[in-house]
Coordinates of C-alpha atoms and ligand atoms in Angstrom, one line a residue:
Chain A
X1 CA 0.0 0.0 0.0
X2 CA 1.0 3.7 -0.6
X3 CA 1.9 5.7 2.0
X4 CA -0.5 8.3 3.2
X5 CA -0.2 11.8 4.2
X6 CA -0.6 12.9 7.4
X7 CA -2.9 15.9 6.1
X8 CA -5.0 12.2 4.3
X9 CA -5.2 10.7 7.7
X10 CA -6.7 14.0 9.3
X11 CA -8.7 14.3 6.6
X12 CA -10.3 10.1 6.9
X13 CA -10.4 10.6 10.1
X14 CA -12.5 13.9 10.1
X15 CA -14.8 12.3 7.8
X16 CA -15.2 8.7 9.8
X17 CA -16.3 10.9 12.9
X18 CA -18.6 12.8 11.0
X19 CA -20.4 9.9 9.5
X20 CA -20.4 8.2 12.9
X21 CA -22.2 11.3 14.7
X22 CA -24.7 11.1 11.5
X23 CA -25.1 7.4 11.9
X24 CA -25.5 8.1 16.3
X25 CA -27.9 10.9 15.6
X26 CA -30.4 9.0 13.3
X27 CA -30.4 6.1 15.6
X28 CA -31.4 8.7 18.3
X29 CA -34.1 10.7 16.6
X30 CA -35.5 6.9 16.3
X31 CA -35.4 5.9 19.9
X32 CA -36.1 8.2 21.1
X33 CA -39.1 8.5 18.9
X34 CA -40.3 5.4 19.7
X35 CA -39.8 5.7 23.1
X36 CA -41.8 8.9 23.6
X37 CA -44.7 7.3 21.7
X38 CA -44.5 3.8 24.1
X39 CA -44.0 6.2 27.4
X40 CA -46.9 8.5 26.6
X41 CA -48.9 5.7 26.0
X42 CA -48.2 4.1 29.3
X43 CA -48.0 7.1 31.4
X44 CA -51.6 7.8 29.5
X45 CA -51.5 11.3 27.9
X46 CA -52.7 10.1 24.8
X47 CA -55.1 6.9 24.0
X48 CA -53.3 3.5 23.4
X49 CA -56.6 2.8 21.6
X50 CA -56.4 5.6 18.7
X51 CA -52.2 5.7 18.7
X52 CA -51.2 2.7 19.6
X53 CA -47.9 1.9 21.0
X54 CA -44.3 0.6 19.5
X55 CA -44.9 -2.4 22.0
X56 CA -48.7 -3.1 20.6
X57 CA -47.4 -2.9 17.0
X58 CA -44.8 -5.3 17.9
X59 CA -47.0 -7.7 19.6
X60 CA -49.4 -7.4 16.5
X61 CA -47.1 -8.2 13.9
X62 CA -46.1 -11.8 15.7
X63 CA -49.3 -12.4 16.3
X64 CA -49.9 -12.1 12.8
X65 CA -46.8 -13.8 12.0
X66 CA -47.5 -16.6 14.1
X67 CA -51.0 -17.6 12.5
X68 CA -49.1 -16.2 9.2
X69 CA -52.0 -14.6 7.8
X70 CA -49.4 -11.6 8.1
X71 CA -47.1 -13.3 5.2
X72 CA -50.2 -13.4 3.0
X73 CA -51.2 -9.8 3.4
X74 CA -47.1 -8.4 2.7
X75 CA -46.9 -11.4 -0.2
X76 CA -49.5 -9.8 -2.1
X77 CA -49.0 -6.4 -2.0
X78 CA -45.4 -7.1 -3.1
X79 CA -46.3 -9.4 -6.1
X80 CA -48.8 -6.6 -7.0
X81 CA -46.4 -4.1 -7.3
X82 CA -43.9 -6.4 -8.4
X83 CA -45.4 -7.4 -11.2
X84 CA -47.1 -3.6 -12.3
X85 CA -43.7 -2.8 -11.8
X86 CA -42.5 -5.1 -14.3
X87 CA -45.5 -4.5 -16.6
X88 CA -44.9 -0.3 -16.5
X89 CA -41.3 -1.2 -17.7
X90 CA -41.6 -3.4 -20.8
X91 CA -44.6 -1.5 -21.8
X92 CA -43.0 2.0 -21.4
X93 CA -40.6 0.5 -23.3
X94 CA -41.9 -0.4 -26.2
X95 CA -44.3 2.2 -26.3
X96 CA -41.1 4.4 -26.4
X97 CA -39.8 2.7 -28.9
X98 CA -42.8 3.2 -31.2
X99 CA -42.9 6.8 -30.7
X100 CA -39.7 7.2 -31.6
X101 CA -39.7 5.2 -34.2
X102 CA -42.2 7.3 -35.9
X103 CA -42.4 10.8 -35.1
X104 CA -45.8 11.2 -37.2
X105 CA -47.4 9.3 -34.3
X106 CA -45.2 10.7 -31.2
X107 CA -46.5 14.2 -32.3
X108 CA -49.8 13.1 -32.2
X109 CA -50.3 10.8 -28.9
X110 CA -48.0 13.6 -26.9
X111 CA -50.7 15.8 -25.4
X112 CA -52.8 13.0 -24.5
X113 CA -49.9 11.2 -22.5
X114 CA -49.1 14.8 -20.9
X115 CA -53.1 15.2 -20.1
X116 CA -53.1 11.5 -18.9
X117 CA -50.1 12.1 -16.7
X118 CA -50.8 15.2 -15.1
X119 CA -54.0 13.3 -14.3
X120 CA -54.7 12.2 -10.4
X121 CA -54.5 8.3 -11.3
X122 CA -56.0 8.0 -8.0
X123 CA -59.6 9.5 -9.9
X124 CA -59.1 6.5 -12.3
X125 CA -58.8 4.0 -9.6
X126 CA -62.7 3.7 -9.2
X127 CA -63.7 3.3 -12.4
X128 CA -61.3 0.8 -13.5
X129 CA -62.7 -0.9 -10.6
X130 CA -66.0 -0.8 -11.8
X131 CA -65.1 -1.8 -15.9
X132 CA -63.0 -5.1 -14.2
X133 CA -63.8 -5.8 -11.3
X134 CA -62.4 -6.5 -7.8
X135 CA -59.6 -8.4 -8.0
X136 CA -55.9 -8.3 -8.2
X137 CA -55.6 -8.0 -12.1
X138 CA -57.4 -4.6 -11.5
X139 CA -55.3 -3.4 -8.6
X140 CA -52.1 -4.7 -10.9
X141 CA -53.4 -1.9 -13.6
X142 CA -54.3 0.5 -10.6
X143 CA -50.8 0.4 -10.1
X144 CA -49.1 0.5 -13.7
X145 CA -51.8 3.2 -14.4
X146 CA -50.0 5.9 -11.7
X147 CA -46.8 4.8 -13.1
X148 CA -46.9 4.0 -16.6
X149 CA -47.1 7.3 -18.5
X150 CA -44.8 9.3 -16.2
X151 CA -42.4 6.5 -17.9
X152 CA -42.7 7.2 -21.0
X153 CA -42.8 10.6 -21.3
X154 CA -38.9 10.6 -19.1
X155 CA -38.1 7.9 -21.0
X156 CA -39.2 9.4 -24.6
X157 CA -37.2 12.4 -23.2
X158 CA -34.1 10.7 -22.7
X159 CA -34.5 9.0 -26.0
X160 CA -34.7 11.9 -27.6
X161 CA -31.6 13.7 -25.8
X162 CA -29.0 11.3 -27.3
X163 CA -26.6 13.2 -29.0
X164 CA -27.3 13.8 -32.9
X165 CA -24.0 13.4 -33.7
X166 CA -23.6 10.0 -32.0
X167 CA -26.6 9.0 -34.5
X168 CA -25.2 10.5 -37.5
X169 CA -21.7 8.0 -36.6
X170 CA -23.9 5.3 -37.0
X171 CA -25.1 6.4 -40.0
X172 CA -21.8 6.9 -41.6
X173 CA -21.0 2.7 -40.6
X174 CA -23.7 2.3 -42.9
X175 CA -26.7 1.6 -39.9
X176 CA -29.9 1.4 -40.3
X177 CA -32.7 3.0 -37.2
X178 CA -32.8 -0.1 -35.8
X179 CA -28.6 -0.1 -35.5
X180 CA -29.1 3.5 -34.0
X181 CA -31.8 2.2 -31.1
X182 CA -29.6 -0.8 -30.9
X183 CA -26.5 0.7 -30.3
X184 CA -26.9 3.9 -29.6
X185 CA -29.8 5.0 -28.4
X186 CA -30.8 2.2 -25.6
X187 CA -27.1 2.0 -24.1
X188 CA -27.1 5.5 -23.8
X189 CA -30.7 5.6 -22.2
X190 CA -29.3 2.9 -19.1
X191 CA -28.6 5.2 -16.6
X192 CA -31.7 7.2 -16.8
X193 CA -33.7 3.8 -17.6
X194 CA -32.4 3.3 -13.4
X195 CA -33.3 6.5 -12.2
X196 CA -36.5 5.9 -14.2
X197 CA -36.9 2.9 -12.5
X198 CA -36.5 3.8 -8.8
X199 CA -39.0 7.1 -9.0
X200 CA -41.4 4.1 -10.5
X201 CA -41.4 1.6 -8.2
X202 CA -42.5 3.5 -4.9
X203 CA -45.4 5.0 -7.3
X204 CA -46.3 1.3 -8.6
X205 CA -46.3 0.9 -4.6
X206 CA -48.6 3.6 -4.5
X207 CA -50.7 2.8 -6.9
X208 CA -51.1 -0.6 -5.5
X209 CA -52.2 0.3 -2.0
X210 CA -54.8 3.1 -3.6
X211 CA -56.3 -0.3 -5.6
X212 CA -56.3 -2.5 -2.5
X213 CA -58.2 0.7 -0.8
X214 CA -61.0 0.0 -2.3
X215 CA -61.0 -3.6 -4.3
X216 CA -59.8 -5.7 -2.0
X217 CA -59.7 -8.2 0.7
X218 CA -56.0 -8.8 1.4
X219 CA -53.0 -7.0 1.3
X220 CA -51.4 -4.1 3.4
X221 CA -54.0 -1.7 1.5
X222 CA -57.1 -3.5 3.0
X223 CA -55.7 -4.3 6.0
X224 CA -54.9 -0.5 6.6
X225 CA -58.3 0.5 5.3
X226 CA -60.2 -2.5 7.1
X227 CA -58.1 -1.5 10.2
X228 CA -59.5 2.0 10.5
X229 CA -62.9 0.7 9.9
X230 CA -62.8 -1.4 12.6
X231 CA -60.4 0.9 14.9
X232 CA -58.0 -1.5 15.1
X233 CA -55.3 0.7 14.6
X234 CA -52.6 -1.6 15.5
X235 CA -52.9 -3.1 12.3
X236 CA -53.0 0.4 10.4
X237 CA -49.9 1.6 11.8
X238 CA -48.4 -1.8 11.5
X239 CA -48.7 -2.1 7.9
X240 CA -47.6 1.6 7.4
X241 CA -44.6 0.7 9.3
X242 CA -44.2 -2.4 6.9
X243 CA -45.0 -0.5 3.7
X244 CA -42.3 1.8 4.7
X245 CA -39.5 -1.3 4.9
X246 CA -41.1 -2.3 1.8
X247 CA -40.4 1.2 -0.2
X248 CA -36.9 1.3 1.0
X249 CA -36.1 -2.3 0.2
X250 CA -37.2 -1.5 -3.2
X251 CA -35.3 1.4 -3.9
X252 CA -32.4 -0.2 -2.5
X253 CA -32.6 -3.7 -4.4
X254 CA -32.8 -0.9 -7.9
X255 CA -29.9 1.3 -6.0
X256 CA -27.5 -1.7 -5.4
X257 CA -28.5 -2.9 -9.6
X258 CA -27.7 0.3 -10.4
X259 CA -24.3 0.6 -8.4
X260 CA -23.5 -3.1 -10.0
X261 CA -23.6 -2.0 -13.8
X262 CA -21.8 1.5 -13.1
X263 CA -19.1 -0.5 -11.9
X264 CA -19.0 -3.5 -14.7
X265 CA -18.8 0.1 -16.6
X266 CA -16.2 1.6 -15.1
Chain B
X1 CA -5.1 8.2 -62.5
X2 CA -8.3 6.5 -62.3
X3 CA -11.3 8.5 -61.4
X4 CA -13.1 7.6 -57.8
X5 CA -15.8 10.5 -57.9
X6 CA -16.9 12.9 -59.9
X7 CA -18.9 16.1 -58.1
X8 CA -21.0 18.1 -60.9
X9 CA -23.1 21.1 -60.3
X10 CA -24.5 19.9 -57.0
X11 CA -26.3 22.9 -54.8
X12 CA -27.9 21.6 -51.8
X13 CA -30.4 24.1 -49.3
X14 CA -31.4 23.5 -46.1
X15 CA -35.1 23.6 -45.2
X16 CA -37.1 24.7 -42.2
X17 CA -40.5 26.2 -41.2
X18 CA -38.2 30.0 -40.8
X19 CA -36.9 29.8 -44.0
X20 CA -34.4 28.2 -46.4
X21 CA -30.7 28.0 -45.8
X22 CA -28.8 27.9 -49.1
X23 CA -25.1 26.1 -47.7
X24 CA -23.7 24.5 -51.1
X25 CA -24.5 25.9 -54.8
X26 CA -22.9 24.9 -58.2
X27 CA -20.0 22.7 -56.8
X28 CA -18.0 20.7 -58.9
X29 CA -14.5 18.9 -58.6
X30 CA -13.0 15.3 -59.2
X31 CA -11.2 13.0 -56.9
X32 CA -8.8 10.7 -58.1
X33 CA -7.3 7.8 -56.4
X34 CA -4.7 8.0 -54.4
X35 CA -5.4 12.1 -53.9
X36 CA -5.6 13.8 -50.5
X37 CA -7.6 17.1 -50.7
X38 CA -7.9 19.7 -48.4
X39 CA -11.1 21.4 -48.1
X40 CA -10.6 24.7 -46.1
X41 CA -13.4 27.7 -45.9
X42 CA -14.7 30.3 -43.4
X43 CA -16.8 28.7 -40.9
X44 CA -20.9 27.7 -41.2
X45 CA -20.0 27.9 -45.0
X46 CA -21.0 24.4 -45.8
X47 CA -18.0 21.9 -45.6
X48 CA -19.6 19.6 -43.3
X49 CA -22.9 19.5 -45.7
X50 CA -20.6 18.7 -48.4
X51 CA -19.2 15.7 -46.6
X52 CA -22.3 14.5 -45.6
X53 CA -23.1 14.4 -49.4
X54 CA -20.4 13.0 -50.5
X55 CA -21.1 9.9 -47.8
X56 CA -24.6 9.5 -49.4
X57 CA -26.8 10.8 -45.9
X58 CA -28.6 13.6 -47.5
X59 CA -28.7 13.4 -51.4
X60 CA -28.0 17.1 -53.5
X61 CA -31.0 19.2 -54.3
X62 CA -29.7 19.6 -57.9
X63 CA -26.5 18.2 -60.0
X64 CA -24.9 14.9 -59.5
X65 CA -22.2 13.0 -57.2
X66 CA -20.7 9.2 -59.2
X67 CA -18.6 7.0 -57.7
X68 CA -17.0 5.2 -60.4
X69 CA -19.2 6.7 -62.8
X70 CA -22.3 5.3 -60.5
X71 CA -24.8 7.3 -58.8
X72 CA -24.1 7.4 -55.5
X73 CA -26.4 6.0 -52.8
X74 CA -26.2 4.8 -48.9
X75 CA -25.3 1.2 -49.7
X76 CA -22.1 2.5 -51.0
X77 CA -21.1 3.6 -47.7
X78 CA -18.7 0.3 -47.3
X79 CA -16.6 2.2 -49.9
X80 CA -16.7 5.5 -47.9
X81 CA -15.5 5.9 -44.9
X82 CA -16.8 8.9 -42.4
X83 CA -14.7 10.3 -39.6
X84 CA -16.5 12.9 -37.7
X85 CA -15.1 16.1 -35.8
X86 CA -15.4 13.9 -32.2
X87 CA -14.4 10.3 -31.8
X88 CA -17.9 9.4 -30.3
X89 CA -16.2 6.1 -29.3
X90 CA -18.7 4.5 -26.8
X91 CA -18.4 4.9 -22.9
X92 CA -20.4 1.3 -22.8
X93 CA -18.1 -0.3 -25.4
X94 CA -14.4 -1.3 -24.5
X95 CA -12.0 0.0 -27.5
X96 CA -12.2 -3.3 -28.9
X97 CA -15.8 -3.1 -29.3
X98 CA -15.7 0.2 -30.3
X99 CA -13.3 0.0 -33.4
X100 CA -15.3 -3.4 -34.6
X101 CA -18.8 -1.0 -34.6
X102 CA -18.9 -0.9 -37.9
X103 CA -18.3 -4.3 -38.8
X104 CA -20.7 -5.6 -36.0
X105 CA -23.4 -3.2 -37.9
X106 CA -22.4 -4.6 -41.7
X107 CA -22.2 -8.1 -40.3
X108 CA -18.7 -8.2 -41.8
X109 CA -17.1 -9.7 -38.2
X110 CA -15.7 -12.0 -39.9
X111 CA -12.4 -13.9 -37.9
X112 CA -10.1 -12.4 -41.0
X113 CA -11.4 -9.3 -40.4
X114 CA -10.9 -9.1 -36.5
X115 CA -7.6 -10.0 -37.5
X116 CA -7.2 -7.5 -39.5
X117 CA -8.2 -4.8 -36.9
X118 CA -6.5 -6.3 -34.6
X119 CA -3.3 -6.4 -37.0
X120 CA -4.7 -2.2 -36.6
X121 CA -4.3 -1.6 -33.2
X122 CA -0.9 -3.2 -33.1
X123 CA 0.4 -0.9 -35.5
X124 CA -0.9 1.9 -34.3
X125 CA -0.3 1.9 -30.4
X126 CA -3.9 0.6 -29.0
X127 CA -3.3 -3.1 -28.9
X128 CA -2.6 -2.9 -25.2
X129 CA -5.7 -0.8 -24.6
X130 CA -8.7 -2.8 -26.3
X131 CA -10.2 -3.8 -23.1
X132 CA -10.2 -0.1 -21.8
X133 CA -13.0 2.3 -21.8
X134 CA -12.4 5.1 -24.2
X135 CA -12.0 7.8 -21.1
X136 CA -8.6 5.9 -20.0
X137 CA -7.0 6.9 -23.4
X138 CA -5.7 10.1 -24.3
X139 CA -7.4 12.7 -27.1
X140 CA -4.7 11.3 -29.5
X141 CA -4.9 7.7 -29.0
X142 CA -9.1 8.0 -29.0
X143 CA -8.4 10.0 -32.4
X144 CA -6.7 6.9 -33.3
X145 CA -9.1 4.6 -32.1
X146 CA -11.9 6.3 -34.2
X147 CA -9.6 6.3 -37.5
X148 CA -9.3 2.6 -36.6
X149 CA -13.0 2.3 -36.6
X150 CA -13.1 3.9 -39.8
X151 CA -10.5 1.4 -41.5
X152 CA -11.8 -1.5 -40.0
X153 CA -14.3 -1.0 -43.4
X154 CA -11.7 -0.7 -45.4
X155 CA -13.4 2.0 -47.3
X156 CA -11.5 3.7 -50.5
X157 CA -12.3 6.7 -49.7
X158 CA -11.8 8.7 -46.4
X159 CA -13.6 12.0 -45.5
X160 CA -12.6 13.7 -42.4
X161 CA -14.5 16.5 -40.8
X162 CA -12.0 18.1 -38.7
X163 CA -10.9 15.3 -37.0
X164 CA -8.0 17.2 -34.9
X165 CA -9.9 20.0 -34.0
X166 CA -10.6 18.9 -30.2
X167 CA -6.9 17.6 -29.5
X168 CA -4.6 20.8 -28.0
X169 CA -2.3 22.1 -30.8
X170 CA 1.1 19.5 -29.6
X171 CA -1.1 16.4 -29.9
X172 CA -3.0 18.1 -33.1
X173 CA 0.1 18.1 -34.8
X174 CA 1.8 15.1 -33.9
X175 CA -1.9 13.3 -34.3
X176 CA -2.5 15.0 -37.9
X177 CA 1.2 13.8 -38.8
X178 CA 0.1 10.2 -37.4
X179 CA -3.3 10.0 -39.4
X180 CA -1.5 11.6 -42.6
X181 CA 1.1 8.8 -42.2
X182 CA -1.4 6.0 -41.3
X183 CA -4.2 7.0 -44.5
X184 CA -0.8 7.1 -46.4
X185 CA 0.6 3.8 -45.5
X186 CA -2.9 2.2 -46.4
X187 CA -2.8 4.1 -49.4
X188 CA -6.3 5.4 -49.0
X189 CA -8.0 8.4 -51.0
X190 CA -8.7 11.1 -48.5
X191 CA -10.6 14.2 -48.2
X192 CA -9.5 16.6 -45.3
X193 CA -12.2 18.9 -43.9
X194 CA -10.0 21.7 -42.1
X195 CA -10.0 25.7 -40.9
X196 CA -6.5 25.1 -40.5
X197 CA -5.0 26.1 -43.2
X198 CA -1.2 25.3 -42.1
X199 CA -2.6 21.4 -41.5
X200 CA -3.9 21.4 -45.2
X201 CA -0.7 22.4 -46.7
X202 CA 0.7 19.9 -44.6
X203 CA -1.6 16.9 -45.4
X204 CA -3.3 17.6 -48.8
X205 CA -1.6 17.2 -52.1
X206 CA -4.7 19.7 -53.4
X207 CA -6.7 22.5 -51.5
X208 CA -10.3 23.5 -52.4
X209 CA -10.9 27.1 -51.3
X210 CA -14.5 27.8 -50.5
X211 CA -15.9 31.1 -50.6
X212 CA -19.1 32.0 -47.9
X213 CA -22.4 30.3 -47.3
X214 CA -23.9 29.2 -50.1
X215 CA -20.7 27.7 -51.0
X216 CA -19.3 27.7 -54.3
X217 CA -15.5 26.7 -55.0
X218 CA -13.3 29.8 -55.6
X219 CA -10.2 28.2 -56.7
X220 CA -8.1 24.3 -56.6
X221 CA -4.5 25.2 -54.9
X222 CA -2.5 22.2 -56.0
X223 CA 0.4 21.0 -53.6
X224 CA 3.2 19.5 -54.2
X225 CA 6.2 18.7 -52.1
X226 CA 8.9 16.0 -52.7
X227 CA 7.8 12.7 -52.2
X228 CA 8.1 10.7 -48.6
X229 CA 8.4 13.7 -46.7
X230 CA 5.9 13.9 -43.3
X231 CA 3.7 15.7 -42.6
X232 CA 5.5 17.7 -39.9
X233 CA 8.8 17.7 -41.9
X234 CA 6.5 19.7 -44.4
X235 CA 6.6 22.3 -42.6
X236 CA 9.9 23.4 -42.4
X237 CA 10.0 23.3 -45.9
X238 CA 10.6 26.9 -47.3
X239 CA 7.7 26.3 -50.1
X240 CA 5.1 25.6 -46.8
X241 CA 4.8 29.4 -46.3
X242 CA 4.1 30.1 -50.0
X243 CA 1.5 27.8 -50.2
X244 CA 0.2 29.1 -47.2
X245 CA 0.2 32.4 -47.8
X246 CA -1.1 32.1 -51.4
X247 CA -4.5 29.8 -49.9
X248 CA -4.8 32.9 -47.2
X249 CA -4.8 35.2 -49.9
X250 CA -7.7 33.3 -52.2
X251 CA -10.0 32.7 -48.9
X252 CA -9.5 36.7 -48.0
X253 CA -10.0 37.5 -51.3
X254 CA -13.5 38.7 -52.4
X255 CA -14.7 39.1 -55.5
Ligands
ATP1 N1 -29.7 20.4 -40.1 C1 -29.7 21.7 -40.5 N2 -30.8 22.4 -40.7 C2 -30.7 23.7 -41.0 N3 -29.6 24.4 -41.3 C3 -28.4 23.7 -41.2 C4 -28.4 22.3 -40.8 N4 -27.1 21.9 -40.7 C5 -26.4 23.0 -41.1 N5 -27.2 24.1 -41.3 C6 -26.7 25.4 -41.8 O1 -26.1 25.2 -43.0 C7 -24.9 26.0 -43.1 C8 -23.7 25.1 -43.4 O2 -23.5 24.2 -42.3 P1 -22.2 23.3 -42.3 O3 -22.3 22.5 -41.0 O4 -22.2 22.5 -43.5 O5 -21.0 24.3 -42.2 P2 -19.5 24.1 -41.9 O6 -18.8 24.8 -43.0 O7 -19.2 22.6 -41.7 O8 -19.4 24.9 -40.6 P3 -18.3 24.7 -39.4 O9 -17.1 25.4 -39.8 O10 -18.9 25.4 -38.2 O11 -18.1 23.2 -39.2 C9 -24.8 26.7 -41.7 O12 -25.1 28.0 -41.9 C10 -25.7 26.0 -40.8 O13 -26.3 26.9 -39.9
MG2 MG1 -18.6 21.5 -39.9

């Protein structure tokens, strides 16, 4: 190994501390979160019946666990948004591909997907209900339909922002537009295929929970919605808590993807 | 010597919805094999449209372009090779990759002709550096690469669109006095897009002077020096400044 500075080691070490008091602090604003909540529930300032407690949540979730009807409620709410997920990319995809393809009918669909975008896809969530029924094939859609044109529009975007030049090179090696998409265009378009990808997935998420609201019996939607029904808010705040480990695991199975191909590129 | 093209009359406009842009009008010339020709003119005047027509992506409003005494069109664009201003060698593509491109896109890989690019690289310096990504190589060397790319089609004729112009002037030089030697060595025909007029005297053997947008040719400087001199040792010839000064005098001049 190479010999490093004295200024280097001041500098590391600076930077070590700091991330440890950032690491020390989150882990703080969390306890000590947590136990406010548990000690004003047990000390009784607020009511363990509307706010439940850290400790009741707990409790809830090996309950549920035990009897595993837990495991079916997380299972599928993640294969719903699993699979819109998927869905939202191949279809952006070759949706994208068509419009840029053929400019003739990119020109014409764009203020449609714009309208359909800048839409509440939560309004649509109803209806679709209503023209397919209540089951999970309609809470799938629900969830591509939040999801699906925001895709194509960035995605159209980033088609369109490869370099003229690069396509002209392609040209001159005597390639055809389906050379240019091969080997230019969709290459370039990885790294903002990712970044695509992981604003997507929490919005298929999204979109999945607002389908479960109201078409469903199982799943962390229903169970949130059935919850406050019933005032059994152990189970709402239960599944929020769980649909929040679900986001970041998500983002951070697309994050550590991501980190894998910029290294086979580097 | 035999005759590769033949350029007659062409004009060429471009079009939009603001109006019409006139860049090439009445141009005519012959390239023969085995020439190297200089193309220099003010900028925006039209050079690169011209290249672009002669490598069959747009075709000319009016007058006609033969390649042996055929009409030029896109699927004779194995026989003309196109080397743009920037490498445009691919981040996602190792060297290797990059410099068989074109012959991945022709389906032409053929085992002879990897060997044959390969045979390339040696030559020329990159062999060591065809698994790299083109950012770990130097301006010259990816200049190299791209030429390399280029070659790998083995076209007959070369058109270069300012190929140096993004290297600093020491690697410009010592890069323009590589290519020269390299196009020479595989006895290619070449035409050398260029606002520097010092590196057409040193490369081309004859300079077309182009007057301003629209285009038009106002006069064929031919060049020579003695033979199997470089391009570098060209210019410490006493006959380099003459040349030069004579081509600064025609593009100055106005009529
Ligand atoms: N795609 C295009 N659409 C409209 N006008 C264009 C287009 N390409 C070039 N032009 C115009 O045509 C003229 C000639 O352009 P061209 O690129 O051929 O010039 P050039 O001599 O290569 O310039 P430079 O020295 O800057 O490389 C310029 O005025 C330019 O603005
Ligand atoms: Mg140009």
């Amino acid at each position: 190994m190479s010999e490093i500075s004295l200024a280097q080691q001041k500098f590391l070490l600076t930077q070590k501390k700091h991330r440890r008091t950032v690491t020390i602090s989150r882990m703080c604003i969390f306890l000590c979160f947590l136990g406010l909540w548990e000690g004003a529930v047990r000390l009784q300032f607020i009511d363990s019946f509307f706010f439940s407690s850290p400790s009741r949540v707990v409790l809830c979730a090996y309950n549920m666990a035990a009897d595993h009807s837990l495991f079916g409620h997380i299972g599928i709410t993640l294969f719903e948004t699993i699979t819109s997920f998927a869905l939202v990319l191949i279809f952006a995809l070759i949706i994208t591909i068509i419009l840029w393809f053929n400019k003739k009918i990119s020109e014409t669909m764009e203020p449609y997907l714009v309208i359909l975008n800048s839409l509440p896809k939560s309004a649509l969530a109803p209806l679709l209900i209503v023209w397919l029924g209540a089951n999970y094939k309609t809470i799938i859609i629900t969830g591509m339909s939040v999801a699906i044109f925001g895709s194509i529009l960035s995605l159209y975007t980033s088609f369109q922002s490869v370099d003229p030049e690069k396509i002209k090179l392609i040209q001159t090696l005597g390639g055809t537009n389906y050379h240019v998409l091969t080997k230019v265009v969709l290459p370039a378009c990885i790294p903002s295929f990712f970044s695509i990808m992981k604003v997507n997935i929490g919005l298929c998420l999204v979109g999945v929970i607002i389908g479960e609201f109201i078409a469903s019996r199982q799943g962390l939607g229903y169970l949130i919605i059935y919850g406050s029904q019933v005032f059994k808010l152990d189970w709402v705040i239960m599944s929020i808590v769980i649909l929040c480990l679900l986001a970041w695991g998500l983002y951070s199975l697309l994050s550590r993807l991501e980190k894998g191909y910029q290294k086979r590129m580097s | 010597m035999e005759k590769l093209m033949e350029i007659s009359h062409v004009s060429y406009s471009y079009h939009s919805m603001q109006g019409e842009t006139p860049a090439l009008s009445n141009i005519n010339f012959t390239v023969h094999k085995g020439d190297f020709l200089a193309i220099v003119g003010p900028s925006g005047c039209g050079k690169s449209t011209l290249l672009s027509l002669l490598a069959g992506l747009i075709e000319p409003e009016h007058g006609s372009i033969l390649l042996y005494g055929q009409k030029l069109f896109q699927k004779t664009s194995g026989t003309i090779g196109y080397m743009l201003q920037h490498d445009h060698l691919f981040e996602w593509r190792t060297i290797e990759k990059n410099v068989l491109l074109g012959l991945e896109i022709q389906k032409k890989l053929t085992p002879v002709a990897r060997e044959k690019v390969y045979d390339m690289l040696k030559t020329y310096g990159l062999y060591k550096f065809k698994n790299a990504r083109p950012s770990q190589l130097s301006g010259g060397m990816r200049q190299r690469a791209a030429l390399i790319r280029t070659l790998a089609l083995e076209p007959e004729l070369l058109l270069l669109d300012e190929p140096f112009s993004a290297l600093d002037y020491q690697t410009r030089l010592t890069v323009g006095d590589d290519i020269g030697s390299i196009i020479k060595k595989e006895q290619k025909t070449a035409i050398l897009v260029t606002h520097d007029l010092s590196e057409a005297v040193s490369l081309g053997n004859r300079i077309l002077v182009l007057g301003k947008r629209p285009a038009t040719i106002k006069s064929v400087v031919d060049i020579s020096f003695p033979e199997n001199i470089s391009p570098l040792e060209r210019r410490n010839l006493p006959e380099f400044k003459d040349y030069f000064n004579k081509i600064w005098k025609e593009l100055n001049h106005d009529e």
